[in-house]
Structures are given as structure tokens and as C-alpha cells.
Amino acid sequence: MMSPILAILKKDLTALFTNSMFYLLTGICCCLWGLFFSFELYAFVQKSYQLSTQVQQGGLNIHQHLVSSYIVIVHYILVFIIAALSIRFFAEEKKLNTFPVLLTSPITSWQIVFAKWLVGASLIFFLLFISAIFPLSLLTFMSLPIKLFLYSYFGVFVVLCVYMSAGLLASSLTESLIVCVVLSLMFNICLLLMGVGRELTDSLIFQELFGFLAIDQHFATFRKGIFSFSSIVYLLSLSGLFGLMTERVVEYHRWR
Amino acid sequence: MIEVKSLSKRFGKHWAVKNTTWSVEDNRLLGLLGPNGAGKSTTMKIMTGLLCSSEGQVLIDGYDILTHPIEAKRRIGYLPETPPLYEELKVVDFFDFVCGIKSVDSSQRSRQIDQAIEKMSLQEVAFKPIRVLSKGFKQRVGIGQTLIGEPSILILDEPSVGLDPHQVVELRNIIKGLKKDHVIVLSTHVLSEVEQICDDVVILDKGEVKIQGTLQELKTGGRSLEDVFIEVTR
Ligand SMILES: Nc1ncnc2c1ncn2[C@@H]1O[C@H](COP(=O)(O)OP(=O)(O)OP(=O)(O)O)[C@@H](O)[C@H]1O
Ligand SMILES: [Mg+2]
């Protein structure tokens, strides 16, 4: 049951970690994050300096004013990186003619999709881990509210899993690598903009509804340090919904 | 044993395979012949569950590939027309991956991988990434991959394409050896190869079975296989 899933996971991760493109992307991420983190840190230091000259007691909240806003930037950059990496899920398998290996082996489409989902989740985990190095480096000379930090990172992980699942679907729909990236970006931008509906309507019910559907709302909840089960359930079901559609598309390949 | 029963496949309005019926018994080797576009590869794709048939069914050791895909696929090793290769992986890693997706017991893995490497003479490239191999070696990796999981049925779509003459001879011997405990279906355009190794022959043309039978039956009257092929697919 698990063996084929682990085999696909291992294969995909091995292939990725021997691919120079992946290191290039990771490198670009690191540079961007480092840059933004320095900006944020600079702004934070400036602000707290100003404050300390005005107010006597209590500094700025480091989580709210530095880490949280940094994580938002990490999240935006990763949305694009994930769209680029989504070609690895299915589009490349189809382009390189390796998809038949998966489709003719004694495994279900569910196992294939779940394995690919795990590949995506591991990638996100890896990239987030690298991004966490910058804020964690602060620990060498000051303390961070670790609980808030972990909640925020868990939140961004789950949120990114939703974007990744959209990429999974995009990848299953085409064998052109470019179309895959564009489609993936389109899905992700739609997801990003889901909250906008709230501003467009006057009806209170719809405002509530859009508010709940909007991924950024749930993300904000986590960043505030609230561990919301309904958010996790919602985000994971959204991710599962994309998985479901992907499974249908994979299965459809046999019917062409 | 493989049974193909009134199998048809339609792409849009075009029937790639039209109502074909044939079967292969255990320990026999069937050559699927036909001109380009006859429907050989399509038939093989349906037999391996890569495509769904439009009509009819394929039974693999009694399991319908559509309704019991897992049981059926467990018995099959398949070499597609273009060998499916993960270019970034080393040959051994690729074989290990195939062991994984075919749920080969971990105690069996290294033995089966070694066997596949040895049978296809891949020792010198076993630890190279597939990307750097020559076409013939890639083809051999593709054939080696079908042996993993010790399937009882091998479906090989033009296995000898791209091999050097030594390898063609060697492959022929390997296939002859495998016949002892496998059912093998292979497609090829090399008729001399068919005459040397096949027991049964099915000739397709435009999706229809033109003639089928044992090699001897087809060659009655002192005709060569080539004559028969030209005659029925004219
Ligand atoms: N995915 C597809 N969509 C539409 N038509 C297809 C598809 N695959 C195959 N065909 C058509 O089905 C017919 C049979 O093709 P197939 O690949 O089975 O031929 P073949 O016997 O393997 O030929 P060859 O000797 O060239 O390999 C051809 O007319 C081909 O154009
Ligand atoms: Mg063919």
C-alpha cells in the first residue's frame, strides 16, 4: 500500500535534488528572502528606535512587526516558485514519456496523486525550512516568541499546500511545461484573489462567506497565533478537492 | 494467458482497432505484426491498462484489465514504443523505483535488480545517469525494467529497435529463455526475428486481424512469412 507511494516520493525527490534548476530556484529564493528580511529588520530597528525615544516602556512586538510580515513575503514568493515547480508533478512525466510507467504499474490513480501531493508537501517543507533560517538567526542575540513563530509557519505550510494542489491539477491538465506554469499561476492568483469578493458585495452573508473562503483570512488567523481547527479543515479540504480533480484527470488519460 | 475478446478502440471517428479477437497460451511467444498504423501499439496500450478499450475486453490470466486493473497489472511487464526513462536517475535507482511501484518485497529487491542488470548486460552503466546513455543502452534499460517484479506476462513494443547486432542476438536469446515461464507478446517489423523466435503470429492491418495462427500454419505451402505478410496486408 505505502511502498509505491514512497517509491514515487523517493524518485521525485532524488530527481529534483540532482537537478541544477532546482538549486537555482532555491538560490533565487534565498537571495530574495535574505534581501527582504534585511529590509524588514532595518525598518523594525528604525521603528523601535523611534518608539524608544518617545515611549518609556515596552518595545515593538517583534513577531507582529518583523516575523509575521516576513512570512507574508516568503509566502508570496513561494506561490510563484510552486507554480514553476508544478511542472515536475505530471507535465514533465508526460513530456518525457515516463507517465506510462506509473499508469501501467499496479497502483491506483489515488496513490499516484497522493504520492505527488507528498512530493509537493515535502518541497514546501524544505523551502520553508530554508526561509526560516533568517528569522531564526535572530535567536543568537535575542529571543523570539517561538509559539507564534511555529503557528505562523504551520499556517503558511498548510496555505501553500493549497496552492501546490492547484499546481498539481494544472500539471495534470497539460504536457506543455509553459502552459502548466501559466495555468498554475492563474489558479494561484484566483486563490489569492478569493478574498476580494468580500469587498465587492454589500450583503452581510456574502461578506461572511467570502471572508471564510478567502485563504488569506485563514493565513492571518495563524499568524495571530490562533490555532484554528476550522481553518485547517477548510484548507485541507480545499487541497483535497484539487487532489480529487487531479485524480479524475489522471484517470481520464486512459480514456482519450 | 492473455485473451483479447472483440477488442475495439476508437479515436474520435477513427477506429484504430476493430473487433479483434485472439489469445496466447502460457509459455508461448506471440508476434504482433502489421504495417505502420495497423494498431499494434494501441492494442498493447489497452492490454497494459494505459488506454481503455472502446469495446471488448482483455483478460490477463483471467483478470479483466478494466475491472481488476491491479491484479492484472501485477502480472505484466511492459515496454512502450518509446522506452519510459527517468533521465536524471541512475540505472540502479530507476530499477529500485520500479521495484517500489510494483511493491517488490524488500528482501527480493537487490536480487531482482542484479538479475535485470545482468540479463541486459548493463553492468558498465549501472551507476550512470540514464541521460548519458546511448540509445541502445536506453532501450536495454527499458527492457530490463519490464523484468522487475517477475511478471508472468511480457508485452514488448518493438524491443529490438536501436540495438546493435550483438544485442539483437542476445535479446533474442534472452527472450527465448524467458519463454519458459512467461507469456510474451512482442511487436516488430523484423520478420526474420519473428521466424526465429515466435510460436504464434497475429497480423493486423488497419485495426483488423488479417490472419492468425502458429508460425507453421502460416507458412504452409512453403511460403515465407514475408510473402504472407505482403499478401494479407496489401
Ligand atoms: N492518441 C491517439 N489519438 C488519435 N489517434 C491515434 C492515437 N494513437 C494512435 N492513433 C491512431 O491509431 C492508429 C494505430 O496506431 P498505432 O500506434 O497502434 O500503430 P502501430 O501499429 O503501432 O504502428 P507502428 O508500426 O508505426 O508503430 C493510427 O492510425 C494512429 O494514427
Ligand atoms: Mg507502434
CSV table of N, CA and C in Angstrom, one decimal, chain A residues 40-192:
chain,number,residue,atom,x,y,z
A,40,GLU,N,13.2,44.4,6.2
A,40,GLU,CA,12.2,44.3,7.3
A,40,GLU,C,12.9,44.6,8.6
A,41,LEU,N,14.1,44.0,8.8
A,41,LEU,CA,14.8,44.1,10.0
A,41,LEU,C,15.2,45.6,10.2
A,42,TYR,N,15.7,46.2,9.1
A,42,TYR,CA,16.1,47.6,9.2
A,42,TYR,C,14.9,48.5,9.6
A,43,ALA,N,13.8,48.2,8.9
A,43,ALA,CA,12.6,49.0,9.3
A,43,ALA,C,12.2,48.8,10.7
A,44,PHE,N,12.3,47.6,11.1
A,44,PHE,CA,11.9,47.3,12.5
A,44,PHE,C,12.8,48.0,13.5
A,45,VAL,N,14.1,48.0,13.2
A,45,VAL,CA,15.1,48.6,14.2
A,45,VAL,C,14.8,50.1,14.2
A,46,GLN,N,14.6,50.7,13.0
A,46,GLN,CA,14.3,52.1,13.0
A,46,GLN,C,13.1,52.5,13.8
A,47,LYS,N,12.0,51.7,13.6
A,47,LYS,CA,10.8,52.0,14.2
A,47,LYS,C,10.9,51.8,15.7
A,48,SER,N,11.6,50.8,16.2
A,48,SER,CA,11.7,50.6,17.6
A,48,SER,C,12.6,51.6,18.2
A,49,TYR,N,13.6,52.1,17.5
A,49,TYR,CA,14.4,53.2,18.0
A,49,TYR,C,13.6,54.4,18.2
A,50,GLN,N,12.8,54.8,17.1
A,50,GLN,CA,11.9,55.9,17.3
A,50,GLN,C,11.0,55.8,18.5
A,51,LEU,N,10.4,54.6,18.6
A,51,LEU,CA,9.5,54.4,19.7
A,51,LEU,C,10.2,54.6,21.0
A,52,SER,N,11.3,54.0,21.1
A,52,SER,CA,12.0,54.0,22.4
A,52,SER,C,12.4,55.5,22.9
A,53,THR,N,12.5,56.4,21.9
A,53,THR,CA,12.8,57.7,22.3
A,53,THR,C,11.5,58.4,22.7
A,54,GLN,N,10.3,57.9,22.2
A,54,GLN,CA,9.1,58.6,22.6
A,54,GLN,C,8.4,57.9,23.9
A,55,VAL,N,8.3,56.7,23.8
A,55,VAL,CA,7.6,56.0,24.9
A,55,VAL,C,8.6,55.4,25.9
A,56,GLN,N,8.3,55.3,27.1
A,56,GLN,CA,9.2,54.8,28.1
A,56,GLN,C,9.3,53.3,28.0
A,57,GLN,N,8.2,52.6,28.3
A,57,GLN,CA,8.3,51.2,28.5
A,57,GLN,C,7.7,50.4,27.3
A,58,GLY,N,8.2,49.2,27.2
A,58,GLY,CA,7.7,48.3,26.2
A,58,GLY,C,8.2,48.6,24.8
A,59,GLY,N,8.8,47.6,24.1
A,59,GLY,CA,9.2,47.8,22.7
A,59,GLY,C,8.2,47.3,21.8
A,60,LEU,N,8.5,47.3,20.5
A,60,LEU,CA,7.6,46.8,19.5
A,60,LEU,C,7.5,45.3,19.6
A,61,ASN,N,6.4,44.8,19.2
A,61,ASN,CA,6.2,43.3,19.1
A,61,ASN,C,7.0,42.8,17.9
A,62,ILE,N,8.0,42.0,18.2
A,62,ILE,CA,8.9,41.5,17.1
A,62,ILE,C,8.2,40.6,16.2
A,63,HIS,N,7.2,39.8,16.8
A,63,HIS,CA,6.5,38.9,15.9
A,63,HIS,C,5.7,39.6,14.9
A,64,GLN,N,4.9,40.5,15.5
A,64,GLN,CA,3.9,41.3,14.6
A,64,GLN,C,4.6,42.2,13.6
A,65,HIS,N,5.7,42.8,14.0
A,65,HIS,CA,6.3,43.8,13.1
A,65,HIS,C,7.4,43.3,12.3
A,66,LEU,N,7.9,42.1,12.6
A,66,LEU,CA,9.0,41.6,11.8
A,66,LEU,C,8.7,40.2,11.2
A,67,VAL,N,8.6,39.3,12.1
A,67,VAL,CA,8.5,37.9,11.6
A,67,VAL,C,7.2,37.7,10.8
A,68,SER,N,6.1,38.2,11.3
A,68,SER,CA,4.8,38.0,10.6
A,68,SER,C,4.9,38.6,9.2
A,69,SER,N,5.4,39.8,9.1
A,69,SER,CA,5.4,40.4,7.7
A,69,SER,C,6.4,39.7,6.8
A,70,TYR,N,7.5,39.2,7.4
A,70,TYR,CA,8.4,38.4,6.7
A,70,TYR,C,7.8,37.2,6.1
A,71,ILE,N,7.0,36.5,6.9
A,71,ILE,CA,6.4,35.3,6.5
A,71,ILE,C,5.4,35.5,5.3
A,72,VAL,N,4.8,36.7,5.4
A,72,VAL,CA,3.9,37.0,4.3
A,72,VAL,C,4.7,37.1,3.0
A,73,ILE,N,5.8,37.7,3.0
A,73,ILE,CA,6.7,37.8,1.8
A,73,ILE,C,7.1,36.5,1.4
A,74,VAL,N,7.6,35.6,2.3
A,74,VAL,CA,8.0,34.3,2.0
A,74,VAL,C,6.9,33.6,1.2
A,75,HIS,N,5.7,33.7,1.7
A,75,HIS,CA,4.5,33.1,1.2
A,75,HIS,C,4.3,33.6,-0.3
A,76,TYR,N,4.3,34.9,-0.5
A,76,TYR,CA,4.1,35.4,-1.9
A,76,TYR,C,5.2,34.8,-2.8
A,77,ILE,N,6.4,34.8,-2.4
A,77,ILE,CA,7.4,34.3,-3.3
A,77,ILE,C,7.2,32.9,-3.6
A,78,LEU,N,6.9,32.1,-2.6
A,78,LEU,CA,6.7,30.7,-2.8
A,78,LEU,C,5.5,30.3,-3.7
A,79,VAL,N,4.5,31.2,-3.7
A,79,VAL,CA,3.4,30.9,-4.6
A,79,VAL,C,3.9,30.9,-6.0
A,80,PHE,N,4.8,31.8,-6.4
A,80,PHE,CA,5.4,31.7,-7.7
A,80,PHE,C,6.3,30.6,-7.9
A,81,ILE,N,7.1,30.3,-6.9
A,81,ILE,CA,8.1,29.2,-7.1
A,81,ILE,C,7.3,27.9,-7.2
A,82,ILE,N,6.3,27.7,-6.5
A,82,ILE,CA,5.5,26.5,-6.5
A,82,ILE,C,4.9,26.3,-7.9
A,83,ALA,N,4.4,27.4,-8.5
A,83,ALA,CA,3.9,27.4,-9.9
A,83,ALA,C,4.9,26.9,-10.8
A,84,ALA,N,6.2,27.4,-10.6
A,84,ALA,CA,7.2,26.9,-11.5
A,84,ALA,C,7.6,25.5,-11.3
A,85,LEU,N,7.6,25.0,-10.0
A,85,LEU,CA,7.9,23.6,-9.7
A,85,LEU,C,6.8,22.7,-10.1
A,86,SER,N,5.6,23.2,-10.3
A,86,SER,CA,4.5,22.3,-10.5
A,86,SER,C,4.6,21.5,-11.8
A,87,ILE,N,5.5,21.9,-12.7
A,87,ILE,CA,5.7,21.1,-13.9
A,87,ILE,C,6.3,19.7,-13.6
A,88,ARG,N,6.9,19.6,-12.4
A,88,ARG,CA,7.5,18.3,-12.1
A,88,ARG,C,6.5,17.3,-11.8
A,89,PHE,N,5.3,17.7,-11.4
A,89,PHE,CA,4.3,16.7,-11.0
A,89,PHE,C,3.9,15.8,-12.1
A,90,PHE,N,3.3,16.3,-13.1
A,90,PHE,CA,2.8,15.4,-14.2
A,90,PHE,C,3.2,15.9,-15.6
A,91,ALA,N,3.3,17.2,-15.8
A,91,ALA,CA,3.6,17.7,-17.1
A,91,ALA,C,4.9,17.1,-17.7
A,92,GLU,N,5.9,17.1,-16.8
A,92,GLU,CA,7.2,16.6,-17.3
A,92,GLU,C,7.2,15.1,-17.5
A,93,GLU,N,6.4,14.4,-16.6
A,93,GLU,CA,6.3,12.9,-16.8
A,93,GLU,C,5.7,12.7,-18.2
A,94,LYS,N,4.7,13.5,-18.6
A,94,LYS,CA,4.0,13.3,-19.9
A,94,LYS,C,5.0,13.6,-21.0
A,95,LYS,N,5.7,14.8,-20.8
A,95,LYS,CA,6.5,15.2,-21.9
A,95,LYS,C,7.7,14.3,-22.1
A,96,LEU,N,8.2,13.7,-21.1
A,96,LEU,CA,9.3,12.8,-21.2
A,96,LEU,C,8.9,11.3,-21.4
A,97,ASN,N,7.6,11.1,-21.6
A,97,ASN,CA,7.1,9.8,-21.9
A,97,ASN,C,7.3,8.8,-20.7
A,98,THR,N,7.4,9.3,-19.5
A,98,THR,CA,7.6,8.4,-18.4
A,98,THR,C,6.2,8.1,-17.7
A,99,PHE,N,5.2,8.8,-18.1
A,99,PHE,CA,3.9,8.6,-17.4
A,99,PHE,C,3.4,7.2,-17.6
A,100,PRO,N,3.6,6.5,-18.7
A,100,PRO,CA,3.2,5.1,-18.8
A,100,PRO,C,3.7,4.2,-17.7
A,101,VAL,N,4.9,4.5,-17.2
A,101,VAL,CA,5.4,3.6,-16.1
A,101,VAL,C,4.4,3.7,-14.9
A,102,LEU,N,4.0,4.9,-14.6
A,102,LEU,CA,3.1,5.0,-13.5
A,102,LEU,C,1.7,4.4,-13.8
A,103,LEU,N,1.2,4.7,-15.0
A,103,LEU,CA,-0.2,4.3,-15.4
A,103,LEU,C,-0.3,2.8,-15.6
A,104,THR,N,0.8,2.1,-15.9
A,104,THR,CA,0.7,0.7,-16.1
A,104,THR,C,1.2,-0.2,-14.9
A,105,SER,N,1.6,0.5,-13.9
A,105,SER,CA,2.0,-0.3,-12.7
A,105,SER,C,0.8,-0.5,-11.8
A,106,PRO,N,0.9,-1.6,-11.0
A,106,PRO,CA,-0.2,-2.0,-10.2
A,106,PRO,C,-0.5,-1.0,-9.1
A,107,ILE,N,-0.8,0.2,-9.4
A,107,ILE,CA,-1.2,1.2,-8.4
A,107,ILE,C,-2.4,1.9,-8.9
A,108,THR,N,-3.2,2.5,-7.9
A,108,THR,CA,-4.3,3.3,-8.3
A,108,THR,C,-4.0,4.7,-8.6
A,109,SER,N,-4.8,5.4,-9.3
A,109,SER,CA,-4.6,6.8,-9.6
A,109,SER,C,-4.5,7.6,-8.3
A,110,TRP,N,-5.3,7.1,-7.3
A,110,TRP,CA,-5.2,7.8,-6.0
A,110,TRP,C,-3.8,7.8,-5.4
A,111,GLN,N,-3.2,6.6,-5.5
A,111,GLN,CA,-1.9,6.5,-5.0
A,111,GLN,C,-0.9,7.4,-5.7
A,112,ILE,N,-1.1,7.5,-7.0
A,112,ILE,CA,-0.2,8.4,-7.8
A,112,ILE,C,-0.4,9.8,-7.3
A,113,VAL,N,-1.6,10.3,-7.2
A,113,VAL,CA,-1.9,11.7,-6.9
A,113,VAL,C,-1.4,12.0,-5.5
A,114,PHE,N,-1.7,11.0,-4.6
A,114,PHE,CA,-1.3,11.2,-3.2
A,114,PHE,C,0.2,11.3,-3.1
A,115,ALA,N,0.9,10.5,-3.8
A,115,ALA,CA,2.4,10.5,-3.8
A,115,ALA,C,2.9,11.8,-4.3
A,116,LYS,N,2.3,12.3,-5.4
A,116,LYS,CA,2.7,13.6,-5.9
A,116,LYS,C,2.4,14.7,-4.9
A,117,TRP,N,1.3,14.6,-4.2
A,117,TRP,CA,1.0,15.6,-3.2
A,117,TRP,C,2.0,15.6,-2.1
A,118,LEU,N,2.5,14.4,-1.7
A,118,LEU,CA,3.5,14.3,-0.7
A,118,LEU,C,4.8,14.9,-1.2
A,119,VAL,N,5.1,14.7,-2.5
A,119,VAL,CA,6.3,15.3,-3.1
A,119,VAL,C,6.2,16.9,-2.9
A,120,GLY,N,5.0,17.4,-3.3
A,120,GLY,CA,4.9,18.9,-3.2
A,120,GLY,C,5.0,19.3,-1.7
A,121,ALA,N,4.4,18.6,-0.8
A,121,ALA,CA,4.4,19.0,0.6
A,121,ALA,C,5.8,18.9,1.1
A,122,SER,N,6.6,17.9,0.7
A,122,SER,CA,8.0,17.9,1.2
A,122,SER,C,8.8,19.0,0.6
A,123,LEU,N,8.5,19.4,-0.6
A,123,LEU,CA,9.2,20.5,-1.2
A,123,LEU,C,8.9,21.8,-0.4
A,124,ILE,N,7.6,22.0,-0.1
A,124,ILE,CA,7.3,23.2,0.6
A,124,ILE,C,8.0,23.2,2.0
A,125,PHE,N,8.0,22.0,2.6
A,125,PHE,CA,8.6,21.9,3.9
A,125,PHE,C,10.1,22.3,3.8
A,126,PHE,N,10.7,21.8,2.8
A,126,PHE,CA,12.2,22.1,2.6
A,126,PHE,C,12.4,23.6,2.4
A,127,LEU,N,11.6,24.2,1.5
A,127,LEU,CA,11.8,25.6,1.2
A,127,LEU,C,11.5,26.5,2.4
A,128,LEU,N,10.4,26.1,3.1
A,128,LEU,CA,10.1,26.9,4.3
A,128,LEU,C,11.2,26.8,5.4
A,129,PHE,N,11.7,25.6,5.5
A,129,PHE,CA,12.8,25.4,6.4
A,129,PHE,C,14.0,26.3,6.1
A,130,ILE,N,14.3,26.4,4.8
A,130,ILE,CA,15.4,27.4,4.5
A,130,ILE,C,15.0,28.8,4.8
A,131,SER,N,13.7,29.1,4.5
A,131,SER,CA,13.3,30.5,4.7
A,131,SER,C,13.3,30.9,6.2
A,132,ALA,N,13.2,29.8,7.1
A,132,ALA,CA,13.1,30.1,8.5
A,132,ALA,C,14.5,30.4,9.1
A,133,ILE,N,15.5,30.1,8.3
A,133,ILE,CA,16.9,30.3,8.8
A,133,ILE,C,17.1,31.8,9.1
A,134,PHE,N,16.5,32.7,8.3
A,134,PHE,CA,16.8,34.1,8.6
A,134,PHE,C,16.2,34.6,9.9
A,135,PRO,N,14.9,34.4,10.1
A,135,PRO,CA,14.4,34.8,11.4
A,135,PRO,C,15.0,34.1,12.6
A,136,LEU,N,15.3,32.8,12.4
A,136,LEU,CA,15.9,32.0,13.5
A,136,LEU,C,17.3,32.5,13.8
A,137,SER,N,17.9,33.1,12.9
A,137,SER,CA,19.3,33.6,13.1
A,137,SER,C,19.3,34.7,14.2
A,138,LEU,N,18.1,35.3,14.3
A,138,LEU,CA,17.9,36.4,15.4
A,138,LEU,C,18.1,35.8,16.8
A,139,LEU,N,17.8,34.5,16.9
A,139,LEU,CA,17.9,33.8,18.2
A,139,LEU,C,19.2,33.9,18.8
A,140,THR,N,20.3,34.1,18.0
A,140,THR,CA,21.6,34.2,18.5
A,140,THR,C,21.8,35.4,19.5
A,141,PHE,N,21.0,36.4,19.3
A,141,PHE,CA,21.2,37.6,20.2
A,141,PHE,C,19.9,38.1,20.8
A,142,MET,N,18.8,37.5,20.5
A,142,MET,CA,17.6,37.9,21.2
A,142,MET,C,16.6,36.7,21.2
A,143,SER,N,15.5,36.9,21.9
A,143,SER,CA,14.5,35.8,22.0
A,143,SER,C,13.3,36.1,21.1
A,144,LEU,N,12.7,35.1,20.6
A,144,LEU,CA,11.6,35.2,19.7
A,144,LEU,C,10.4,34.5,20.4
A,145,PRO,N,9.2,35.0,20.1
A,145,PRO,CA,8.0,34.2,20.6
A,145,PRO,C,7.9,33.0,19.8
A,146,ILE,N,8.4,31.9,20.3
A,146,ILE,CA,8.5,30.7,19.5
A,146,ILE,C,7.2,30.1,19.1
A,147,LYS,N,6.2,30.2,20.0
A,147,LYS,CA,4.9,29.6,19.8
A,147,LYS,C,4.3,30.3,18.6
A,148,LEU,N,4.3,31.6,18.6
A,148,LEU,CA,3.7,32.4,17.5
A,148,LEU,C,4.5,32.1,16.2
A,149,PHE,N,5.8,31.9,16.3
A,149,PHE,CA,6.6,31.6,15.1
A,149,PHE,C,6.2,30.3,14.5
A,150,LEU,N,6.0,29.3,15.4
A,150,LEU,CA,5.7,27.9,14.9
A,150,LEU,C,4.3,27.9,14.3
A,151,TYR,N,3.3,28.6,15.0
A,151,TYR,CA,2.0,28.6,14.4
A,151,TYR,C,2.0,29.3,13.1
A,152,SER,N,2.7,30.4,12.9
A,152,SER,CA,2.7,31.1,11.7
A,152,SER,C,3.3,30.2,10.6
A,153,TYR,N,4.4,29.5,10.9
A,153,TYR,CA,5.0,28.6,9.9
A,153,TYR,C,4.1,27.5,9.6
A,154,PHE,N,3.4,26.9,10.6
A,154,PHE,CA,2.4,25.9,10.3
A,154,PHE,C,1.4,26.4,9.3
A,155,GLY,N,0.9,27.6,9.6
A,155,GLY,CA,-0.2,28.2,8.8
A,155,GLY,C,0.3,28.4,7.4
A,156,VAL,N,1.5,28.9,7.2
A,156,VAL,CA,2.0,29.1,5.8
A,156,VAL,C,2.2,27.8,5.1
A,157,PHE,N,2.5,26.8,5.9
A,157,PHE,CA,2.7,25.5,5.2
A,157,PHE,C,1.4,25.0,4.7
A,158,VAL,N,0.3,25.0,5.5
A,158,VAL,CA,-1.0,24.5,5.1
A,158,VAL,C,-1.5,25.3,3.9
A,159,VAL,N,-1.3,26.6,4.0
A,159,VAL,CA,-1.8,27.5,2.9
A,159,VAL,C,-1.1,27.2,1.6
A,160,LEU,N,0.2,27.0,1.7
A,160,LEU,CA,1.0,26.7,0.5
A,160,LEU,C,0.6,25.4,-0.1
A,161,CYS,N,0.2,24.4,0.8
A,161,CYS,CA,-0.3,23.1,0.3
A,161,CYS,C,-1.5,23.3,-0.6
A,162,VAL,N,-2.3,24.3,-0.3
A,162,VAL,CA,-3.5,24.5,-1.2
A,162,VAL,C,-3.0,25.0,-2.6
A,163,TYR,N,-2.1,26.0,-2.6
A,163,TYR,CA,-1.5,26.5,-3.8
A,163,TYR,C,-0.9,25.3,-4.6
A,164,MET,N,-0.1,24.5,-3.9
A,164,MET,CA,0.6,23.4,-4.5
A,164,MET,C,-0.4,22.4,-5.2
A,165,SER,N,-1.6,22.2,-4.5
A,165,SER,CA,-2.5,21.2,-5.0
A,165,SER,C,-3.1,21.8,-6.3
A,166,ALA,N,-3.3,23.1,-6.3
A,166,ALA,CA,-3.8,23.8,-7.6
A,166,ALA,C,-2.8,23.5,-8.7
A,167,GLY,N,-1.5,23.6,-8.3
A,167,GLY,CA,-0.4,23.3,-9.3
A,167,GLY,C,-0.5,21.9,-9.8
A,168,LEU,N,-0.8,21.0,-8.9
A,168,LEU,CA,-1.0,19.6,-9.2
A,168,LEU,C,-2.0,19.4,-10.3
A,169,LEU,N,-3.1,20.1,-10.1
A,169,LEU,CA,-4.2,20.0,-11.1
A,169,LEU,C,-3.8,20.5,-12.4
A,170,ALA,N,-3.1,21.7,-12.4
A,170,ALA,CA,-2.7,22.4,-13.6
A,170,ALA,C,-1.7,21.4,-14.3
A,171,SER,N,-0.8,20.8,-13.6
A,171,SER,CA,0.2,19.9,-14.1
A,171,SER,C,-0.5,18.7,-14.8
A,172,SER,N,-1.6,18.2,-14.3
A,172,SER,CA,-2.2,17.0,-14.8
A,172,SER,C,-2.9,17.3,-16.1
A,173,LEU,N,-3.2,18.6,-16.3
A,173,LEU,CA,-4.1,19.0,-17.4
A,173,LEU,C,-3.3,19.2,-18.7
A,174,THR,N,-2.0,19.3,-18.7
A,174,THR,CA,-1.3,19.6,-19.9
A,174,THR,C,0.1,18.9,-19.9
A,175,GLU,N,0.6,18.8,-21.1
A,175,GLU,CA,2.0,18.3,-21.1
A,175,GLU,C,3.0,19.3,-21.6
A,176,SER,N,2.4,20.6,-21.8
A,176,SER,CA,3.3,21.7,-22.2
A,176,SER,C,3.8,22.3,-20.9
A,177,LEU,N,5.1,22.4,-20.7
A,177,LEU,CA,5.6,23.0,-19.5
A,177,LEU,C,5.2,24.4,-19.3
A,178,ILE,N,5.1,25.2,-20.4
A,178,ILE,CA,4.8,26.6,-20.2
A,178,ILE,C,3.3,26.7,-19.9
A,179,VAL,N,2.5,26.0,-20.6
A,179,VAL,CA,1.0,26.1,-20.3
A,179,VAL,C,0.8,25.7,-18.8
A,180,CYS,N,1.6,24.7,-18.4
A,180,CYS,CA,1.4,24.3,-17.0
A,180,CYS,C,1.7,25.4,-16.0
A,181,VAL,N,2.9,26.1,-16.2
A,181,VAL,CA,3.2,27.2,-15.3
A,181,VAL,C,2.2,28.3,-15.3
A,182,VAL,N,1.7,28.6,-16.6
A,182,VAL,CA,0.8,29.7,-16.7
A,182,VAL,C,-0.6,29.3,-16.0
A,183,LEU,N,-1.0,28.1,-16.2
A,183,LEU,CA,-2.2,27.6,-15.6
A,183,LEU,C,-2.1,27.6,-14.1
A,184,SER,N,-1.0,27.2,-13.7
A,184,SER,CA,-0.8,27.1,-12.2
A,184,SER,C,-0.8,28.5,-11.6
A,185,LEU,N,-0.2,29.4,-12.3
A,185,LEU,CA,-0.2,30.8,-11.8
A,185,LEU,C,-1.6,31.4,-11.8
A,186,MET,N,-2.4,31.0,-12.8
A,186,MET,CA,-3.7,31.5,-12.9
A,186,MET,C,-4.5,31.0,-11.8
A,187,PHE,N,-4.4,29.7,-11.5
A,187,PHE,CA,-5.2,29.1,-10.4
A,187,PHE,C,-4.8,29.8,-9.1
A,188,ASN,N,-3.4,30.0,-8.9
A,188,ASN,CA,-3.0,30.6,-7.7
A,188,ASN,C,-3.4,32.0,-7.5
A,189,ILE,N,-3.4,32.8,-8.6
A,189,ILE,CA,-3.9,34.2,-8.5
A,189,ILE,C,-5.4,34.2,-8.2
A,190,CYS,N,-6.2,33.3,-8.8
A,190,CYS,CA,-7.6,33.2,-8.4
A,190,CYS,C,-7.7,32.9,-6.9
A,191,LEU,N,-6.9,32.0,-6.4
A,191,LEU,CA,-7.0,31.7,-5.0
A,191,LEU,C,-6.6,32.9,-4.1
A,192,LEU,N,-5.6,33.6,-4.6
A,192,LEU,CA,-5.1,34.8,-3.8
A,192,LEU,C,-6.2,35.8,-3.8
